[in-house]
Coordinates of C-alpha atoms in Angstrom, one line a residue:
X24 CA -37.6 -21.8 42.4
X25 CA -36.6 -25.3 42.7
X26 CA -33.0 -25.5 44.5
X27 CA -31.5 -28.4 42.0
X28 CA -32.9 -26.2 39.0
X29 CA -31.3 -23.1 40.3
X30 CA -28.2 -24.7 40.7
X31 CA -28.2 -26.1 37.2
X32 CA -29.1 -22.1 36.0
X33 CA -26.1 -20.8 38.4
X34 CA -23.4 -23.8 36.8
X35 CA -24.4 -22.6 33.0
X36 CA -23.9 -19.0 34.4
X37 CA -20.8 -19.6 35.0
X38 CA -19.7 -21.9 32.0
X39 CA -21.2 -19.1 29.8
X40 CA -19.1 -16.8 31.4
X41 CA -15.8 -18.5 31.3
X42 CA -16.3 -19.1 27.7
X43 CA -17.2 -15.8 26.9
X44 CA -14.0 -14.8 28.4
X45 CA -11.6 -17.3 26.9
X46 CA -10.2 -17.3 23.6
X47 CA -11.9 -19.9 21.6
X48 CA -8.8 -20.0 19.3
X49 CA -5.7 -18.6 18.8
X50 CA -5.0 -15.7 16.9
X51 CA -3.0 -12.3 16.6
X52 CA -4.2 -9.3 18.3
X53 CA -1.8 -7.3 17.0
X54 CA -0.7 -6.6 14.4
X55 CA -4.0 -7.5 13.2
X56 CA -3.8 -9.3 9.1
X57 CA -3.6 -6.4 6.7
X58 CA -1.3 -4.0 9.2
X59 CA 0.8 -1.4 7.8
X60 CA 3.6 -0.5 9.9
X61 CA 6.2 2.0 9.8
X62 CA 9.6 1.5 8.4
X63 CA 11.9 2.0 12.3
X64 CA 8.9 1.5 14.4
X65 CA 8.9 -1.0 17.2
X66 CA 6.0 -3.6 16.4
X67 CA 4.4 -4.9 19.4
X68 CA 3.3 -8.7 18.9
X69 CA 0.1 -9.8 20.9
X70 CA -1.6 -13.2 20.9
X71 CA -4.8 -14.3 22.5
X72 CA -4.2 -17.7 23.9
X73 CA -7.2 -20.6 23.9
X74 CA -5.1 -22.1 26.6
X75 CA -2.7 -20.1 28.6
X76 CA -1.3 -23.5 30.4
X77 CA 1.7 -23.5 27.3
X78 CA 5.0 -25.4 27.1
X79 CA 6.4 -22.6 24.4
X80 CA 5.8 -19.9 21.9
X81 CA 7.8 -19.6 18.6
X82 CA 7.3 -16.0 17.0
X83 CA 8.9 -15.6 13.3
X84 CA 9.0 -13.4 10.4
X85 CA 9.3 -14.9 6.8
X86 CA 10.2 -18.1 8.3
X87 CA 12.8 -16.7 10.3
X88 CA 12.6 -17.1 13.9
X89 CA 12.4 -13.9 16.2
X90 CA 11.7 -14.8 19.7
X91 CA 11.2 -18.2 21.7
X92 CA 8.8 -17.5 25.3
X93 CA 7.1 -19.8 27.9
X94 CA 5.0 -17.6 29.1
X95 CA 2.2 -15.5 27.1
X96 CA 3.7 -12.2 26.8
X97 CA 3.8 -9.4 24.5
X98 CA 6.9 -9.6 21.9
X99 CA 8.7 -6.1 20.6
X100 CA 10.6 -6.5 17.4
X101 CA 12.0 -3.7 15.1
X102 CA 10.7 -3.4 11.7
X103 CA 14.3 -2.5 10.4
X104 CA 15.6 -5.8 10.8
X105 CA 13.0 -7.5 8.1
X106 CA 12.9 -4.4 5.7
X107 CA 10.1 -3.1 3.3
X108 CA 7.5 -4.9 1.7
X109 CA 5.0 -7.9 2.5
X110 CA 5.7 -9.7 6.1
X111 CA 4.4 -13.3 7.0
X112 CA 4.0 -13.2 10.6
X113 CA 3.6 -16.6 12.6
X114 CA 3.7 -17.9 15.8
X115 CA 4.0 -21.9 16.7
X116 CA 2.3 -22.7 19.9
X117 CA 3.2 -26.2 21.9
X118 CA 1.0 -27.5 24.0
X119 CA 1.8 -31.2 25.8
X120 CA 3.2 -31.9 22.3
X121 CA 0.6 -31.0 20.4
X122 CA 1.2 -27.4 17.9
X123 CA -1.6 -24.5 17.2
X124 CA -0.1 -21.6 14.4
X125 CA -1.3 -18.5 14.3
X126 CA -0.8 -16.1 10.7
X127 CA -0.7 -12.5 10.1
X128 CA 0.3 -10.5 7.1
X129 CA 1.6 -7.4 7.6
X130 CA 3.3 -4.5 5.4
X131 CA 6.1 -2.4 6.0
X132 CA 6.6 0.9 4.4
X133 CA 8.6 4.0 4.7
X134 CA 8.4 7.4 5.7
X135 CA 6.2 10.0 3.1
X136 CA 8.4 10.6 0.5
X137 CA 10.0 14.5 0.1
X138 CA 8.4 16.5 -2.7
X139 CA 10.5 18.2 -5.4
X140 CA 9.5 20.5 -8.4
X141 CA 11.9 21.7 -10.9
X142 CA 13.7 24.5 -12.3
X143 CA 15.1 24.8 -15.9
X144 CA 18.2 26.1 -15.8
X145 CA 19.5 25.3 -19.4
X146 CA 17.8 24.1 -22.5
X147 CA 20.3 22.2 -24.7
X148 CA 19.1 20.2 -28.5
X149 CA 18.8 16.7 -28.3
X150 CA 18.5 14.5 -31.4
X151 CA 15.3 13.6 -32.1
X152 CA 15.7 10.2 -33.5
X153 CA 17.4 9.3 -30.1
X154 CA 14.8 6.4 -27.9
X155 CA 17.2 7.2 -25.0
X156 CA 17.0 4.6 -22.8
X157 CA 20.2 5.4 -20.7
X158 CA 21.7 8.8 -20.1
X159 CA 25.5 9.6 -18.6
X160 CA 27.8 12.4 -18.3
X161 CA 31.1 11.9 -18.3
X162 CA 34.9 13.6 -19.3
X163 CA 32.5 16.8 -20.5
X164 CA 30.1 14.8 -22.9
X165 CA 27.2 13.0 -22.3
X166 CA 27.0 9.3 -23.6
X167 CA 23.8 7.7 -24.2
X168 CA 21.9 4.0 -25.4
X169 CA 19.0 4.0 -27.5
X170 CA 16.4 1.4 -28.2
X171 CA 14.2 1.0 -31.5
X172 CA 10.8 1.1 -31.3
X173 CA 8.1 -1.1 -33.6
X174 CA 6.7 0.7 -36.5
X175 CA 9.9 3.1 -37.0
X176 CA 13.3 2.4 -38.8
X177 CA 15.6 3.2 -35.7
X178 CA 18.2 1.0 -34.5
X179 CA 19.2 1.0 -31.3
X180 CA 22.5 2.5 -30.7
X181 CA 25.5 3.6 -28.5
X182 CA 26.3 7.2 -28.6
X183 CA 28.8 9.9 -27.3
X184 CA 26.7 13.4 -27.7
X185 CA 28.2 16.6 -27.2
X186 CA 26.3 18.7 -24.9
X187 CA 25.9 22.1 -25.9
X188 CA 25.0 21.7 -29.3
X189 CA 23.6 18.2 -28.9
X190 CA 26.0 16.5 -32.0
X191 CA 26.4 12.9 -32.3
X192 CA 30.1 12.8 -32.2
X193 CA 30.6 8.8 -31.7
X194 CA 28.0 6.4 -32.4
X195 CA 27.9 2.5 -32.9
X196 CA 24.6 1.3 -33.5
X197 CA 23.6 -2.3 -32.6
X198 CA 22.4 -5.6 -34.2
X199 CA 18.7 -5.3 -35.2
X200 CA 17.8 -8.1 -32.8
X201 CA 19.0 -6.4 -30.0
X202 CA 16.7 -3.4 -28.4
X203 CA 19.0 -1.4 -26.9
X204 CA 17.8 -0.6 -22.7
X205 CA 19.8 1.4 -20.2
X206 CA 23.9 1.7 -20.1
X207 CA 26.4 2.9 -17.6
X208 CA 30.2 3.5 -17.2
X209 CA 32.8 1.3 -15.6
X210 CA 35.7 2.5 -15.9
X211 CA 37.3 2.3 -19.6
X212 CA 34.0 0.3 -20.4
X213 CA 30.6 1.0 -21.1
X214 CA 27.8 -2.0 -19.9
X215 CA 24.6 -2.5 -21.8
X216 CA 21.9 -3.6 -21.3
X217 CA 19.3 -5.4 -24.1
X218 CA 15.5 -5.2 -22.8
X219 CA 14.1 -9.1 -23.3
X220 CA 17.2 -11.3 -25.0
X221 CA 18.2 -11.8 -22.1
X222 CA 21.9 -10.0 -22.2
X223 CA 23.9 -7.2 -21.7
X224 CA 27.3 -6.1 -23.4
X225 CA 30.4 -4.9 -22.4
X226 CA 32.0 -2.2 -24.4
X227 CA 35.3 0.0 -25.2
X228 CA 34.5 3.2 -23.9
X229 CA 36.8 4.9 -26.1
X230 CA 36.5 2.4 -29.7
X231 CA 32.6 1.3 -29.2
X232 CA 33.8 -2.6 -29.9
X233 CA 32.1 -4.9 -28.2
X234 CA 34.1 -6.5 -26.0
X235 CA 32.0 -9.7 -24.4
X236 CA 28.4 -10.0 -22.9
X237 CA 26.9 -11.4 -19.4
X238 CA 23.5 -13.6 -18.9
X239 CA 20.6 -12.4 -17.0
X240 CA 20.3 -14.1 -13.6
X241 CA 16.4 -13.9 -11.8
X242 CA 16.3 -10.3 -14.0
X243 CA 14.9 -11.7 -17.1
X244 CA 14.5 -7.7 -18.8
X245 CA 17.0 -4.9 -19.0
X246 CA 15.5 -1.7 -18.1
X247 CA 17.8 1.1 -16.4
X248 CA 21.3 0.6 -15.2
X249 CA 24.2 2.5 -13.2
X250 CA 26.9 2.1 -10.8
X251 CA 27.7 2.6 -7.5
X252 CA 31.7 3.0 -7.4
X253 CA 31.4 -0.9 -6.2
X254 CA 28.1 -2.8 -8.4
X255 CA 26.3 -2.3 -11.3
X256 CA 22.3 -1.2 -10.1
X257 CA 20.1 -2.5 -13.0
X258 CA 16.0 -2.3 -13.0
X259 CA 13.7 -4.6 -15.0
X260 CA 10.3 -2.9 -14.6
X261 CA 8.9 -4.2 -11.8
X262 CA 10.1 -2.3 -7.9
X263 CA 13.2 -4.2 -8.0
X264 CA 16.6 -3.4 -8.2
X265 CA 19.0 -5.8 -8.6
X266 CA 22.7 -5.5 -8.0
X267 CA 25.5 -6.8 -10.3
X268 CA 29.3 -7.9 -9.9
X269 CA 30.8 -5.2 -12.2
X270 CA 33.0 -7.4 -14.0
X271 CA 30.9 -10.3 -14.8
X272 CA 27.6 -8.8 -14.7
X273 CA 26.7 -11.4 -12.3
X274 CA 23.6 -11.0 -10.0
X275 CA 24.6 -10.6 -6.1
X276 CA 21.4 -9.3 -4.4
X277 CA 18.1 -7.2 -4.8
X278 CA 16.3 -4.8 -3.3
X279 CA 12.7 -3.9 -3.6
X280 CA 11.3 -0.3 -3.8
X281 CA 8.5 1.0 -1.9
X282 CA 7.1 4.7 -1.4
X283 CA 4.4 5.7 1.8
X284 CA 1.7 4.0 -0.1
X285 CA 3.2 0.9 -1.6
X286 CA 5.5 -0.7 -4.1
X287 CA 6.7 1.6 -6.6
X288 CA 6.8 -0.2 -9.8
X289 CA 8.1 0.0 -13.4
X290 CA 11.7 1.3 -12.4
X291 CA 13.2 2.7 -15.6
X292 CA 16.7 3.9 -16.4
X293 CA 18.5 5.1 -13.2
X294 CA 21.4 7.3 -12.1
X295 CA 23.5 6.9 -9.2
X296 CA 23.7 10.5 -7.4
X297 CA 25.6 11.1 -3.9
X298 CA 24.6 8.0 -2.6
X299 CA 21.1 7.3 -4.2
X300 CA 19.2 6.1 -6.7
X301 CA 17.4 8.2 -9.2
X302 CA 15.2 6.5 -11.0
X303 CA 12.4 7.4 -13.7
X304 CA 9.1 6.1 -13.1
X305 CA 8.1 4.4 -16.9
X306 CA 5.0 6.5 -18.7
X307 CA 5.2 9.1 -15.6
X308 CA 7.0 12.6 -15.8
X309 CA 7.8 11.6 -12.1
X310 CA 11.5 10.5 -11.1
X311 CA 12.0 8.7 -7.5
X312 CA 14.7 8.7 -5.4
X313 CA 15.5 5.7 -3.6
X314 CA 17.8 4.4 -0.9
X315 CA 19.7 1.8 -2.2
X316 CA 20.4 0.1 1.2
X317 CA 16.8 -0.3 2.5
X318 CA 15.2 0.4 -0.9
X319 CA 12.5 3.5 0.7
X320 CA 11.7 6.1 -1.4
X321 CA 13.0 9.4 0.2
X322 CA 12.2 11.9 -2.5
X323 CA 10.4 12.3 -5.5
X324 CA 10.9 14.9 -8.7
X325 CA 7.3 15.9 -9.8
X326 CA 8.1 17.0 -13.8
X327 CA 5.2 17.1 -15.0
X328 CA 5.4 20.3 -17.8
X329 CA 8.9 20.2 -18.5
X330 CA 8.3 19.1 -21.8
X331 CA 5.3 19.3 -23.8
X332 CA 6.4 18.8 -27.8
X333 CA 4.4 16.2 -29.3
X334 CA 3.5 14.3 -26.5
X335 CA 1.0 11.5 -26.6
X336 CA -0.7 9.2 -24.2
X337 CA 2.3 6.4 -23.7
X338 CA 4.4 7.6 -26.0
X339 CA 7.6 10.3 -25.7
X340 CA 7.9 9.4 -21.9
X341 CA 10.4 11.3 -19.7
X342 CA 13.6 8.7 -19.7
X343 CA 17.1 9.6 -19.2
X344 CA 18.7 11.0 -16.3
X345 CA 22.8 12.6 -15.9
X346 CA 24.7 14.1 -13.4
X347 CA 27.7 15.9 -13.6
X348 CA 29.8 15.0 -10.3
X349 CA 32.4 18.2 -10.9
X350 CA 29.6 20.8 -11.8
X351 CA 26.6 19.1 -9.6
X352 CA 24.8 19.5 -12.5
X353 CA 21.3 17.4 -13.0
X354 CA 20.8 16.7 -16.9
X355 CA 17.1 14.8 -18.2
X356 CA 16.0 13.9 -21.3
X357 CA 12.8 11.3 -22.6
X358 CA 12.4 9.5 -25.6
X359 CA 12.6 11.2 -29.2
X360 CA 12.4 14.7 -27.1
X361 CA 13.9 17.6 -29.0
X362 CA 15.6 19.0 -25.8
X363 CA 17.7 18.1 -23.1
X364 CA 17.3 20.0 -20.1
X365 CA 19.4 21.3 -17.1
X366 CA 17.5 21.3 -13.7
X367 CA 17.4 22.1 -10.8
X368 CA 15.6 20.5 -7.6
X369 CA 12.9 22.3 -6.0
X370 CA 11.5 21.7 -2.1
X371 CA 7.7 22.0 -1.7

């Protein structure tokens, strides 16, 4: 072979070589677009650089920046400190002034979820023309909101229900235009919630008068509400919760839910028990229940058979959830349901 042609054939070799070898751009290894990592786990952050001769690397999360290098290594972060949900990962690369960016999506989710079934422990009557749409025990009675469905002749309403025999003893029903959503205790006042006007009430917990209302902030619906000994908790439907001043009914911050396999949505009416959320799952005889600091879904109440009367497809859902703090007693109800039950919580 010709000595200037096998040199040629050697120098392409090589070039071939090198940029086989070389990133051609520059990109994540890992996490790779479309990771799911684990609530608490350390991620590990890898690039593959076109050009390893850099001035800087800028690594953030949702904007936010996370680490600042010169060199090309590996960056550890810990999921905990961007919480659940959707992640935009980037990472700015300088070069003699000039920038390259890099993008990965990732998701964050928590820990599998503990399974619960159930236990009936007491059957008590519940009024039949009651949509409950909030549930609460309190002072040895239960006090509930109800909404009015299309196509019936309810009217949504406030209630104080004895227990045991399931009697309306107090009940103030409200303006047609209003449908009456979730409702919880403050106090010596009862906050409601409307599901699309846009406003809640306060209320006399003792007379039933109206006593003022609040706007809706970024929450345009009322679902569920409770309250925390600090905030009002209130869901809209979607894995959101949002949290209230309890005075003013102002928004202050929100929270989104997620469970091992993604975003838990349609939130319904909620109860605040030992330090989480319980919350019904809308058209599901399911109720979550959620950390209301990171917003993970630790356990989850399979009630699927509890109740059986005149169910239809959509219709009759499981809705209302009360807790007696002196008796540690777990009360649930759903919409139109002849019976209230007592439970109790069963590992699997």
């Amino acid at each position: 072979m010709n000595k200037g042609l096998l040199s040629v054939f050697s120098l392409f070799l090589l070039l071939s070589v090198i940029g086989c070898s070389t990133p051609s751009k520059l990109e994540f290894v890992s996490p790779a677009s479309g990771h799911r990592a684990l609530y608490g786990e350390t991620l590990k952050i890898t690039l593959s650089f076109p050009n390893t001769a850099l001035d800087s690397v800028v690594y953030a999360m949702d904007g936010n920046v996370i680490e600042r290098r010169q060199d090309t290594s590996s960056v550890t972060v810990d999921t905990k400190l961007f919480g659940l949900g959707d992640r935009s990962l980037t990472a700015k690369v300088y070069i003699g002034g000039k920038e390259d960016i890099a993008y990965s999506k990732i998701l964050i989710l928590p820990e599998s979820a503990k399974n619960y079934g159930f236990e009936v422990v007491q059957t008590y009557p519940h009024a039949t023309d009651a949509f409950t749409q909030g549930l609460q025990f309190a002072d040895g009675v239960l006090y509930e909101s109800t909404g009015n469905p299309s196509g019936t002749d309810l009217r949504s309403s406030l209630r104080k229900v004895e227990l045991t025999t399931g009697k309306v003893l107090q009940k103030e029903e409200i303006d047609e235009s209003y449908f009456g959503e979730g409702m919880t205790i403050v106090g010596d006042k009862i906050v409601f919630l409307t599901w699309q006007s846009n406003v809640g009430f306060f209320y006399d917990k003792e007379t039933f008068q109206k006593l003022g209302s609040f706007p809706y902030g970024n929450s345009r619906q009322g679902w569920g509400l409770t309250y925390d000994g600090q905030r009002l908790i209130k869901s809209d439907g979607s894995n959101r919760l949002y949290f209230l001043d309890a005075k003013t009914g102002k928004e202050q911050d929100v929270i989104s839910v997620y469970d091992e396999n993604g975003a838990v949505d349609q939130l319904n009416e909620l109860e605040y028990i030992d330090g989480k959320v319980y919350a019904n799952v809308y058209q599901k005889d399911i109720i979550v229940i959620i950390n209301p600091q990171s917003g993970a879904v630790e356990g989850r109440i399979n009630l699927v058979g509890l109740y059986t009367e005149n169910r239809q497809p959509y219709d009759n859902e499981l809705n209302g959830i009360a807790y007696d703090t002196i008796g540690k007693r777990l009360f649930v109800t759903g919409k139109l349901w002849s019976k209230l039950f007592e439970i109790k919580m069963v590992a699997r």
